Short mmCIF file of C-alpha atoms in Angstrom, two decimals:
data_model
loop_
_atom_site.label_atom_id
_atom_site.label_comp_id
_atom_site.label_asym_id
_atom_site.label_seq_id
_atom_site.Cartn_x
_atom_site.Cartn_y
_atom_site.Cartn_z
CA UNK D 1 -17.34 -19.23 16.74
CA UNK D 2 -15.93 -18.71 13.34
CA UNK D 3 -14.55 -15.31 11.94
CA UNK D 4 -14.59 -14.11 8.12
CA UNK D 5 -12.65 -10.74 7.07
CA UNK D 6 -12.65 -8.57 4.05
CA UNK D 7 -9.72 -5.92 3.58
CA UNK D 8 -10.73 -3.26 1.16
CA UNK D 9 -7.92 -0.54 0.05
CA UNK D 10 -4.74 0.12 0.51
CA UNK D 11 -1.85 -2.36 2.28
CA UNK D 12 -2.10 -0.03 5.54
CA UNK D 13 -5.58 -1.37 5.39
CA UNK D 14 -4.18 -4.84 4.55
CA UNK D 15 -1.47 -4.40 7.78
CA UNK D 16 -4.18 -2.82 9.86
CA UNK D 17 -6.32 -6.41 9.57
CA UNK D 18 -2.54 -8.46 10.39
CA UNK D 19 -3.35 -6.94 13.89
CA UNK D 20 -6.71 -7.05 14.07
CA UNK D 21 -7.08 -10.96 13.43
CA UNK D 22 -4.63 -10.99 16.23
CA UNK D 23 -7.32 -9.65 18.40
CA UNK D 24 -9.91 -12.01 17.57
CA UNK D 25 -7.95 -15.19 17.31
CA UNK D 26 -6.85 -14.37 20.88
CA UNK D 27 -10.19 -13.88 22.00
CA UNK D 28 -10.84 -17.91 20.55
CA UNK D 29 -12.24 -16.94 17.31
CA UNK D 30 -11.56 -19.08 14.12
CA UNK D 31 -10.54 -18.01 10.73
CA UNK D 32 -12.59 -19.58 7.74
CA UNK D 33 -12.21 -18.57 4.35
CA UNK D 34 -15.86 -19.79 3.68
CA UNK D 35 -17.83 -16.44 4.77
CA UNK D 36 -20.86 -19.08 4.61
CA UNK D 37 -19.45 -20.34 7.60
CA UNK D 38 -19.02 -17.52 9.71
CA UNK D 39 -20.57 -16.45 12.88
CA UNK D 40 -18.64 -13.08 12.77
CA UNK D 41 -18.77 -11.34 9.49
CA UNK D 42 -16.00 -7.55 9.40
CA UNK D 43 -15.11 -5.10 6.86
CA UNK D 44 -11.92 -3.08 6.76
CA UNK D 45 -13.46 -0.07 4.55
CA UNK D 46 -12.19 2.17 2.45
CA UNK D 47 -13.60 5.50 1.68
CA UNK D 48 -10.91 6.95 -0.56
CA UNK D 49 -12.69 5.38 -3.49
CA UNK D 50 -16.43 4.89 -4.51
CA UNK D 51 -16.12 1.93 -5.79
CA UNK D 52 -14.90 0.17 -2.68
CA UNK D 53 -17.49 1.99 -0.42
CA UNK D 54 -20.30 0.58 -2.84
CA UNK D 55 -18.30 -3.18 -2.02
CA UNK D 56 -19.43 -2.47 1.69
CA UNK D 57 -23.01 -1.91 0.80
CA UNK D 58 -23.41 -4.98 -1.15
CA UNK D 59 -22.20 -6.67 1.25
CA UNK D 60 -23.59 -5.49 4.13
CA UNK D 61 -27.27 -5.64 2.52
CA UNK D 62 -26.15 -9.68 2.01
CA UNK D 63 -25.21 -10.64 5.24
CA UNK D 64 -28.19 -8.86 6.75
CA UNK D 65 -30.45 -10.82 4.90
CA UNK D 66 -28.90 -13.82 6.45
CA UNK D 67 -29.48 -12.30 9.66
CA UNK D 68 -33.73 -13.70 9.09
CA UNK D 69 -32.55 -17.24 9.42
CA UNK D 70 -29.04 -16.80 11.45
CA UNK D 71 -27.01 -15.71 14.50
CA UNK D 72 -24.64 -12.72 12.74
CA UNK D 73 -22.61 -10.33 14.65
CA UNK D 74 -21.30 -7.80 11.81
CA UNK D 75 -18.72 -5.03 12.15
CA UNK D 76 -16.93 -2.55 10.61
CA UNK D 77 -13.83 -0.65 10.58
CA UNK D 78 -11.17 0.75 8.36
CA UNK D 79 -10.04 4.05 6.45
CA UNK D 80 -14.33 5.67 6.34
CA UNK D 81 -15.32 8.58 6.25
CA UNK D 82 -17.36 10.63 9.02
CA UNK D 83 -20.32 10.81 6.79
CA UNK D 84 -19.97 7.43 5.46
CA UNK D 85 -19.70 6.09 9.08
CA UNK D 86 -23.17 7.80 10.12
CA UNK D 87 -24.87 5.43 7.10
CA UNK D 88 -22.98 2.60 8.28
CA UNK D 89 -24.26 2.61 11.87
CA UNK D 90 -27.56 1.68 11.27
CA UNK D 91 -26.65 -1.66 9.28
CA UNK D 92 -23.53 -2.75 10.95
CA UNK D 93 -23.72 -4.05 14.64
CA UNK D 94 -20.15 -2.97 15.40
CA UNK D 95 -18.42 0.29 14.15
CA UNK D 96 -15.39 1.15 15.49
CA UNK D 97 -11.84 3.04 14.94
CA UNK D 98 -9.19 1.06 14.53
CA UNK D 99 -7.32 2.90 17.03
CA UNK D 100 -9.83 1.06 19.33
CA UNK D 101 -8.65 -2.36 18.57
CA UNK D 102 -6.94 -2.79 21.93
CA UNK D 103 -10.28 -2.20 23.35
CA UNK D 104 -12.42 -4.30 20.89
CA UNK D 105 -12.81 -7.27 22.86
CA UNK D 106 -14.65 -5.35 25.54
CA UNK D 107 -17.11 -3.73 22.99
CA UNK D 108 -17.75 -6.97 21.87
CA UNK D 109 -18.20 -8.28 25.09
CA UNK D 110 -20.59 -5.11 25.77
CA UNK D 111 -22.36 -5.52 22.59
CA UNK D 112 -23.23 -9.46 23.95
CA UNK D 113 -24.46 -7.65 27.26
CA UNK D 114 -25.82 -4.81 26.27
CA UNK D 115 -27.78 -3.62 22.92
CA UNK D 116 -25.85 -2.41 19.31
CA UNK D 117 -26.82 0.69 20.22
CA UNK D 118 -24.70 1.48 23.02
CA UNK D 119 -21.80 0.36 21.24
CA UNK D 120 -21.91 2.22 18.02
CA UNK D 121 -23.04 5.22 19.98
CA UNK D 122 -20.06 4.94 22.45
CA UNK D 123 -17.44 3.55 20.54
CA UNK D 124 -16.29 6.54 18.94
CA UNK D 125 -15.59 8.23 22.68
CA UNK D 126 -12.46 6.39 23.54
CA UNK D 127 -9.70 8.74 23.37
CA UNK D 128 -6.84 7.76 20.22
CA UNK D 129 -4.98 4.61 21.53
CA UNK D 130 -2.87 4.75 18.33
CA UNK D 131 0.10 3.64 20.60
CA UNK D 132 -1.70 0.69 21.88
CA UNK D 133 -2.98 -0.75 18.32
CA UNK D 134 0.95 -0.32 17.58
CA UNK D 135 1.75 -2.92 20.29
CA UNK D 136 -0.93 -5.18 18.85
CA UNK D 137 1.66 -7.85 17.23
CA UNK D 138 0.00 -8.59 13.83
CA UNK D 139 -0.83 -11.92 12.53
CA UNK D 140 1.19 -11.38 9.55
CA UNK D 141 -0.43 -12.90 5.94
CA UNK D 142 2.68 -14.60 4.95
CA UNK D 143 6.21 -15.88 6.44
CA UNK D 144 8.65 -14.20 4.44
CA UNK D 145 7.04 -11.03 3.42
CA UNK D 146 5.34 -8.02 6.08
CA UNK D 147 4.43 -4.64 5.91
CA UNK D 148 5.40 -2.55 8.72
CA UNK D 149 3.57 0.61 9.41
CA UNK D 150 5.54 3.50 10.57
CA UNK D 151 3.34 6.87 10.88
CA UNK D 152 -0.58 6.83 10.13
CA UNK D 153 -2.10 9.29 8.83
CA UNK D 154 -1.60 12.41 6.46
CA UNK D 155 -0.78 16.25 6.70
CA UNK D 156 -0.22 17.03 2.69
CA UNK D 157 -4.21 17.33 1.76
CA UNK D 158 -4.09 16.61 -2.28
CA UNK D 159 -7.66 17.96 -3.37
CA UNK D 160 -8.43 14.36 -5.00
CA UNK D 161 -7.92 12.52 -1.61
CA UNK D 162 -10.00 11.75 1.27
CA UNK D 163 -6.55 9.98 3.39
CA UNK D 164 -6.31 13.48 5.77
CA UNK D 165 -10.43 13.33 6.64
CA UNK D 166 -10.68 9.34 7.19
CA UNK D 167 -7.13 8.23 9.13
CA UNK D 168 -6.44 11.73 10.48
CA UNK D 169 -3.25 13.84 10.79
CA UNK D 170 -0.16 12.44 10.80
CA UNK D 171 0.95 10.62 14.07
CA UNK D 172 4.40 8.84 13.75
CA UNK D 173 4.94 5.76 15.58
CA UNK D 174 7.94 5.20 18.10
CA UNK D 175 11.14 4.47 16.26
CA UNK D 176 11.69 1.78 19.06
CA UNK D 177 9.13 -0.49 18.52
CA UNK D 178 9.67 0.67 14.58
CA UNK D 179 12.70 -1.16 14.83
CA UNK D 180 12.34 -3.90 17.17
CA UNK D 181 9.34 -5.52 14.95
CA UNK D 182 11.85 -4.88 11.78
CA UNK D 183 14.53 -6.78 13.85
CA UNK D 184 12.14 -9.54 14.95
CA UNK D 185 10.98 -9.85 11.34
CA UNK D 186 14.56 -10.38 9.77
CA UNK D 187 15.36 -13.13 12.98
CA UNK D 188 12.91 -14.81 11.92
CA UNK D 189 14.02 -15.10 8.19
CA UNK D 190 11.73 -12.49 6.37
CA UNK D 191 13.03 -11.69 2.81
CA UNK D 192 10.47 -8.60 1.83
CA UNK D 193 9.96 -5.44 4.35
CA UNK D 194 7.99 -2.55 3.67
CA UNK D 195 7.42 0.30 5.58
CA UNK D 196 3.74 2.05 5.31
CA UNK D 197 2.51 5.37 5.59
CA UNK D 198 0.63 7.44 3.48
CA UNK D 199 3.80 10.17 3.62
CA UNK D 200 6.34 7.65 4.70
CA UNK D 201 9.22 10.13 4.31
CA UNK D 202 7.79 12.81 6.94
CA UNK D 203 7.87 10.35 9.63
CA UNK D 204 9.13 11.90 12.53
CA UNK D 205 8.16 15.67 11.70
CA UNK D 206 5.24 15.52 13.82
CA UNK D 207 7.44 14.42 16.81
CA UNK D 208 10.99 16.48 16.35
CA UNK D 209 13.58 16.09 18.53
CA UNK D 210 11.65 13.05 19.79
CA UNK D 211 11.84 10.44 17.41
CA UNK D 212 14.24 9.81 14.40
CA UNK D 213 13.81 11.37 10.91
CA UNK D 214 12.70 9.07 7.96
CA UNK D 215 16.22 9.09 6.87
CA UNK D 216 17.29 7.96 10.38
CA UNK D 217 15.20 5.63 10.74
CA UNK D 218 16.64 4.25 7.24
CA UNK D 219 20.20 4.34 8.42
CA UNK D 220 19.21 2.12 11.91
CA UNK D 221 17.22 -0.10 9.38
CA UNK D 222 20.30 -0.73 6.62
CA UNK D 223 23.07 -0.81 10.06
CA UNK D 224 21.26 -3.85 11.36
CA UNK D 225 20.48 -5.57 8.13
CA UNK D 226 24.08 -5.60 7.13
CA UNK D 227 25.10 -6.93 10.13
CA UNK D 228 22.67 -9.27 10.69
CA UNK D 229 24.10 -11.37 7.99
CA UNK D 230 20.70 -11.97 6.73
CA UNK D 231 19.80 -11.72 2.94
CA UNK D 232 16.60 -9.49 2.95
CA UNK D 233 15.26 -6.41 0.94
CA UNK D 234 13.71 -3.19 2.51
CA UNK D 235 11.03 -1.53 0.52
CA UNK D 236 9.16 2.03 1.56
CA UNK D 237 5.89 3.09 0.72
CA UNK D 238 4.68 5.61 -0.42
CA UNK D 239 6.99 9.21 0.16
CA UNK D 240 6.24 12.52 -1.13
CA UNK D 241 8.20 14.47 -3.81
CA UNK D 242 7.77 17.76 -1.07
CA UNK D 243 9.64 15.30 1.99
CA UNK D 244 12.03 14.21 -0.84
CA UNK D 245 15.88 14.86 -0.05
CA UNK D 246 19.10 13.16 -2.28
CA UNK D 247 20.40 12.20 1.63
CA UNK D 248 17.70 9.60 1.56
CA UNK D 249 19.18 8.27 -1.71
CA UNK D 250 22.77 8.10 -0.70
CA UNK D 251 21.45 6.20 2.49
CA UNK D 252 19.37 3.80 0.07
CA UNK D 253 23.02 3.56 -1.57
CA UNK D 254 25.47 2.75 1.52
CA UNK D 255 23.33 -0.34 2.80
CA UNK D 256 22.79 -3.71 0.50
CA UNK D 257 19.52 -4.36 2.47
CA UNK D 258 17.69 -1.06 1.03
CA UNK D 259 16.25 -2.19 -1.75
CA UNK D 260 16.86 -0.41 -5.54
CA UNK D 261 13.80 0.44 -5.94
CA UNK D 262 11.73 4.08 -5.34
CA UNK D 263 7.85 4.16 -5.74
CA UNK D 264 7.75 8.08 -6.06
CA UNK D 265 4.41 9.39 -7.21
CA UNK D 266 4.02 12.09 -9.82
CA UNK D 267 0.19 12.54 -10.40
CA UNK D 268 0.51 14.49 -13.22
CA UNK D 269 2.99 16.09 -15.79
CA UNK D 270 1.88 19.48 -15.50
CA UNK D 271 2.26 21.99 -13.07
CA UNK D 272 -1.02 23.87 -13.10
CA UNK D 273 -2.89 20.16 -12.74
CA UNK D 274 -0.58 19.72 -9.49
CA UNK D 275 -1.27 22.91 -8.31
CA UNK D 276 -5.25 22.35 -8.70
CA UNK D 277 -4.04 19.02 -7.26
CA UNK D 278 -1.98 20.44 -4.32
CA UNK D 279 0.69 18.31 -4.60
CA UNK D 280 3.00 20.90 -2.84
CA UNK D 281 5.54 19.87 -6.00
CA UNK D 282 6.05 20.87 -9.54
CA UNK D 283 7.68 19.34 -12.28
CA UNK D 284 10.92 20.56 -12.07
CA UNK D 285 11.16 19.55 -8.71
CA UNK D 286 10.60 16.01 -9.30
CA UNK D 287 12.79 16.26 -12.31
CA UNK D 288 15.63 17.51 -9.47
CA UNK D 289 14.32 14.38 -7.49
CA UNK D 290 14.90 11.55 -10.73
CA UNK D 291 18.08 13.20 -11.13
CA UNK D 292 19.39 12.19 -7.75
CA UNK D 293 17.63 8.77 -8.41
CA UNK D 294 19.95 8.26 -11.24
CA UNK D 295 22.99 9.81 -10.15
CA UNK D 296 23.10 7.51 -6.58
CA UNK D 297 20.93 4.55 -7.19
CA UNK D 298 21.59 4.16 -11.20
CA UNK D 299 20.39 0.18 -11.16
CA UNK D 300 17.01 1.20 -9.15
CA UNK D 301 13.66 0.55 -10.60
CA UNK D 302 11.13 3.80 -10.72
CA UNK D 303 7.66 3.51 -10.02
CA UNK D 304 4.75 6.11 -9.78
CA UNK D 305 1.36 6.96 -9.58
CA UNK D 306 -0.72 9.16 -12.68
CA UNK D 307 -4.10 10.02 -12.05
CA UNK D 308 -6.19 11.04 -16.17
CA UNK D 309 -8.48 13.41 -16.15
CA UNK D 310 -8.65 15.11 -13.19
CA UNK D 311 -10.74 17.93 -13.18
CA UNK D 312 -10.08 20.53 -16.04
CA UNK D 313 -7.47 18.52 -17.32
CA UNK D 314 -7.00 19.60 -20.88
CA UNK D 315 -5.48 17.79 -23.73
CA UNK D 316 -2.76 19.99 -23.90
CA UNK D 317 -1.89 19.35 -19.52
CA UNK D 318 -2.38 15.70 -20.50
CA UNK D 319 0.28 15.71 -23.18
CA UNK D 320 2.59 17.36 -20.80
CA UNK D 321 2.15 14.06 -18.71
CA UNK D 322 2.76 12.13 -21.46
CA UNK D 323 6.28 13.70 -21.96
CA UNK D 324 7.18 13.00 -18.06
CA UNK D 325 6.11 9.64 -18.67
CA UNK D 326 8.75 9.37 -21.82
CA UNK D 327 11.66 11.69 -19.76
CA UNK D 328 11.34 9.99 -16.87
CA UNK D 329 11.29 6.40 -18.18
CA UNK D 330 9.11 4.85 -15.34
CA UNK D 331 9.06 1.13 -15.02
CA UNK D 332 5.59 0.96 -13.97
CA UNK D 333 2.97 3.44 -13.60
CA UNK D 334 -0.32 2.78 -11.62
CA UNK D 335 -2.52 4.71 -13.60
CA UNK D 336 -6.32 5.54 -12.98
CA UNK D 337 -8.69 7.55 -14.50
CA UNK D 338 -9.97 10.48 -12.01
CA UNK D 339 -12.85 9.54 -9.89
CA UNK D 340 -14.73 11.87 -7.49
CA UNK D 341 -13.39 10.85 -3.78
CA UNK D 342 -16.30 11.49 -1.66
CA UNK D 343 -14.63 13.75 0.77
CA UNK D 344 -12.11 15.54 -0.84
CA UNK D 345 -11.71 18.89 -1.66
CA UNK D 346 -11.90 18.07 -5.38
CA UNK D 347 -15.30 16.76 -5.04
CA UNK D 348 -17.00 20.17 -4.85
CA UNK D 349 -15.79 20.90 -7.98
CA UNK D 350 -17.13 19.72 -11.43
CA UNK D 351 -15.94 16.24 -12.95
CA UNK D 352 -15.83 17.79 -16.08
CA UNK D 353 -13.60 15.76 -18.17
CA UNK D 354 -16.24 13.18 -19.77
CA UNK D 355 -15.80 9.25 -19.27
CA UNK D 356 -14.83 8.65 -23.26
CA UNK D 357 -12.18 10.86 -22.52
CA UNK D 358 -10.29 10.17 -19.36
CA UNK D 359 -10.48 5.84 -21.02
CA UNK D 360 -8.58 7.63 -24.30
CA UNK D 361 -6.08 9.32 -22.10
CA UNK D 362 -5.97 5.99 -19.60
CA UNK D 363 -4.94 3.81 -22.87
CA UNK D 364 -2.51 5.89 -24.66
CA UNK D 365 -0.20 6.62 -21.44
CA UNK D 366 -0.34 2.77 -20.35
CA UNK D 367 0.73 1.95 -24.21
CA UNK D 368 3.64 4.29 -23.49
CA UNK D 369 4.25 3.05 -20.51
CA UNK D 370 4.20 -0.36 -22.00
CA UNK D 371 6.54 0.69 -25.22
CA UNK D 372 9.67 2.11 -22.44
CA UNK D 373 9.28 -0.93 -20.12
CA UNK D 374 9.22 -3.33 -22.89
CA UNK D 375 12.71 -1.14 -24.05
CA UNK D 376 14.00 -1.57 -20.33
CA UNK D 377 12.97 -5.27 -19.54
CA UNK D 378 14.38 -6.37 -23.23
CA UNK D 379 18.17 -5.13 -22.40
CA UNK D 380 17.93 -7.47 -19.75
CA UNK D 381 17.88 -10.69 -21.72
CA UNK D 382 20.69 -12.85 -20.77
CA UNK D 383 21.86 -11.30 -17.26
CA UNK D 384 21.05 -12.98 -14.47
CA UNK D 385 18.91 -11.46 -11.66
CA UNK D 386 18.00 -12.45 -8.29
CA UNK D 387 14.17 -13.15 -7.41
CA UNK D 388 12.63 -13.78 -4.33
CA UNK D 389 9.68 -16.45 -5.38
CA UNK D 390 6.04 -16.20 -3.89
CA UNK D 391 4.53 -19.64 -5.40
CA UNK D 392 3.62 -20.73 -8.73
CA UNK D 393 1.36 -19.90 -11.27
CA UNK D 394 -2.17 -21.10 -11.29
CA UNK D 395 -1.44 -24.36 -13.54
CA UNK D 396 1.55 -25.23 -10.97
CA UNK D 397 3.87 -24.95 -14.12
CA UNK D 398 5.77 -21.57 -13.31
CA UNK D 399 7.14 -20.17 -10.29
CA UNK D 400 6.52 -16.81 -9.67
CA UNK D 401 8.97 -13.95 -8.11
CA UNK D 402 9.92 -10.31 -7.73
CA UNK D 403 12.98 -8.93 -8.57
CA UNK D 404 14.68 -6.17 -5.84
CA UNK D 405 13.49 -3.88 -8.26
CA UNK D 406 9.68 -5.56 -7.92
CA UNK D 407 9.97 -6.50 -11.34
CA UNK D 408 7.51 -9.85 -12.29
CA UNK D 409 9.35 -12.77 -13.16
CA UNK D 410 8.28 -16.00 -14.16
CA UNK D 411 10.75 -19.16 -13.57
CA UNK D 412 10.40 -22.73 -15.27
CA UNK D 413 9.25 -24.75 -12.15
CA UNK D 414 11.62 -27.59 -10.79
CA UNK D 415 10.30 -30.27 -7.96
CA UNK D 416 11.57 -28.12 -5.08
CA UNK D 417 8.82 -25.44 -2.98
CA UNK D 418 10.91 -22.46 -3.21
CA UNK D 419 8.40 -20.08 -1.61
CA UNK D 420 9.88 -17.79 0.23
CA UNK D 421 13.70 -18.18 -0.87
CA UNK D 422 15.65 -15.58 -2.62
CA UNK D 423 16.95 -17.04 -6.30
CA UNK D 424 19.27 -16.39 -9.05
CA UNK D 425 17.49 -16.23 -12.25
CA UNK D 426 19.04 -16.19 -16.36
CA UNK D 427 16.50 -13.82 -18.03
CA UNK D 428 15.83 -15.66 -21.41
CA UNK D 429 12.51 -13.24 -22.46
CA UNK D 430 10.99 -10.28 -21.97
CA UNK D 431 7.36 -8.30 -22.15
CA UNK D 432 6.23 -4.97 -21.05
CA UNK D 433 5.13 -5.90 -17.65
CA UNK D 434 7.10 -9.19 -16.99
CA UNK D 435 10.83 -11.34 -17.19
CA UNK D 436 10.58 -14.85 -17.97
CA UNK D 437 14.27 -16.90 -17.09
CA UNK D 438 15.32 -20.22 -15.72
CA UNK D 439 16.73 -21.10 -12.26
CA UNK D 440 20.83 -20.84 -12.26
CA UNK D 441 22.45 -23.94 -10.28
CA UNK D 442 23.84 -23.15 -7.29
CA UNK D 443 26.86 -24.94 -8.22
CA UNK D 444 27.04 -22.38 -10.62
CA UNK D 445 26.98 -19.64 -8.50
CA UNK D 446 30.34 -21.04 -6.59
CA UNK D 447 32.08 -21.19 -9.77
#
């Protein structure tokens, strides 16, 4: 029996379906890429935006068609909401938590024995087996590049998110096994780690005295990295400017492993937006937070997350965001135009700022964005960089790579795979988004 999955969201969502493919290729099932070919058809949902929800309907409505002339078993899981979960149980044969993974091959086993019925109705009354999904070991998309989940969950409760009502509070995840899968992961010559959580840097808060802090946890990391003698880079993703401390920095500083790079989201530039927003920061506390950036990571890449138009947002709040996007010289912003998150807090309130307006506000901060990137990528003409390469371009003429600092760089190809190895690159050109260099001999290197 063949299996086909689609992963909608976020990369806990994508990390999440590394350990449930475990499950099913244990219990004999076969990938296929080909959903045409599948006997099993799942979903990893995501309810945080609209968009994505609407992905599972037109699917869903598809494959249930297909049910009139085939043998389907369906399911869902992921980041849903309650209320989106009640629709879903009348078109889905399987719903379940993904904190019931360990147990999934006995629903499915029930749901063979028994009718769909008594397994969406009793799914949801296993008790949280968060510590058992944990032991799960994932079936990771790619050999040189995982995503390690630390914590799930979310206490903070920004009025534009739905994270706290789908996933659930915070619940971190033992520091032991935390570290053991990192170790595993570098043994077995993994270049790119990130650690997930939707408020990576309060791991440990809900468990003091228990477990290590986030900064901890860091330290243990960047020990063991250095003295594995092992060339790999350690991402995080994504903290909080509230959990933010300059320790964290100067421990990102001591260990080559840590990579220089900090995703830090802002939101917006102006404090009455964040408060609306409750971000639990304000501007000058970021500003406090960049500073540190600079002062003990000075070569690390900044990256953040701007949400236009939220509700109420005047022209004058947006141009406040618009000077934090010049003072704080981000090197990439992901940027989105507010959309109600079915949900969240901030969808009881009017969506007020009209379409035409939000797209205006959308263009002029990426061609900002675009204008001090294009400044920052352009000074680095002629140094040399190293990039860890993750294949070629589609016409197989280009290899393609990150920097440390995540920046895109594209490398004239030579007949070698390099997938997967770590490179030194000359940067010859430049654009706003992406570095374009040649490969630098290793013989060179020596020299």
């Amino acid at each position: 029996m063949k299996y086909h999955l689609i992963t909608l969201g976020c990369q806990m969502n994508l990390s999440d379906g590394e350990r449930l493919t475990t499950v099913l290729d244990e219990m004999g099932y076969e990938w296929t890429e080909d959903e045409t070919e599948a006997n099993m058809l799942g979903i990893l949902a995501c309810s945080v935006r609209q968009k994505a929800i609407d992905k599972v309907y037109s699917r869903i409505h598809k494959w249930n068609k297909r049910k009139k002339n085939e043998s389907l078993v369906t399911f869902l899981s992921g980041c849903i909401l309650p209320s989106d979960k009640e629709k879903f149980l009348h078109l889905f044969d399987i719903v379940f938590q993904m904190s019931e993974l360990p147990k999934l091959p006995e629903i499915i086993e029930q749901y063979g024995i028994l009718t769909g019925a008594f397994v969406r109705s009793n799914s949801f009354k296993v008790n949280n087996q968060l510590g058992s999904f944990w032991h799960i070991d994932p079936n990771y998309g790619s050999t040189f590049e995982a995503f390690v989940p630390i914590q799930n969950g979310c206490d903070k409760f920004c009025t534009f998110c739905a994270v706290p009502y789908t996933r659930g509070r915070e619940i971190s995840r033992p520091s032991a096994e935390i570290l053991e899968e990192v170790k595993k992961l570098v043994n077995n010559g993994y270049k790119s780690i990130t650690l997930l959580g939707q408020n990576v840097n309060s791991y440990g808060q809900d468990r003091p005295n228990e477990e290590l802090t986030f900064n901890q946890l860091l330290r243990a990391i960047g020990e063991f990295g250095d003295a594995s003698n092992k060339r790999f880079w350690l991402y995080y993703t994504s903290p909080h400017p509230d959990d933010m401390s300059a320790d964290i920095f100067k421990t990102m500083a001591s260990y080559k492993c840590i990579a220089n790079q900090v995703h830090l989201p802002l939101q917006s530039g102006d404090d009455h937006v964040l408060i609306r927003m409750n971000r639990k920061h304000d501007i000058q506390t970021y500003r406090n937070i960049v500073k540190d950036i600079r002062t003990y990571l000075p070569k690390a890449t900044l990256f953040t997350d701007i949400i236009v138009g939220f509700s109420r947002e005047t022209e004058a709040q947006f141009e406040n965001t618009m000077q934090a996007m010049a003072e704080f010289k981000f090197n990439m912003a992901y940027i989105a135009q507010y959309s109600v998150r079915p949900g969240s807090v901030s969808s009881r309130w009017e969506d007020d700022v009209p379409h035409t307006v939000k797209k205006d506000r959308f263009h002029r901060l990426t061609e900002k964005l675009k204008k001090q990137s294009l400044r920052y990528n352009t000074k680095l003409i002629g140094t040399e960089a190293d990039v860890l390469i993750y294949g070629t371009d589609k016409k197989g003429n280009y290899f393609q790579g990150l920097t440390e600092g995540k920046l895109n760089v594209r490398i004239k190809k030579s007949n070698e795979d390099l997938s997967g190895q770590i490179v030194t690159v000359k940067i010859e050109t430049a654009t706003a988004f992406s570095l374009e260099g040649s490969l630098v001999p290793v013989a060179e290197l020596a020299v």
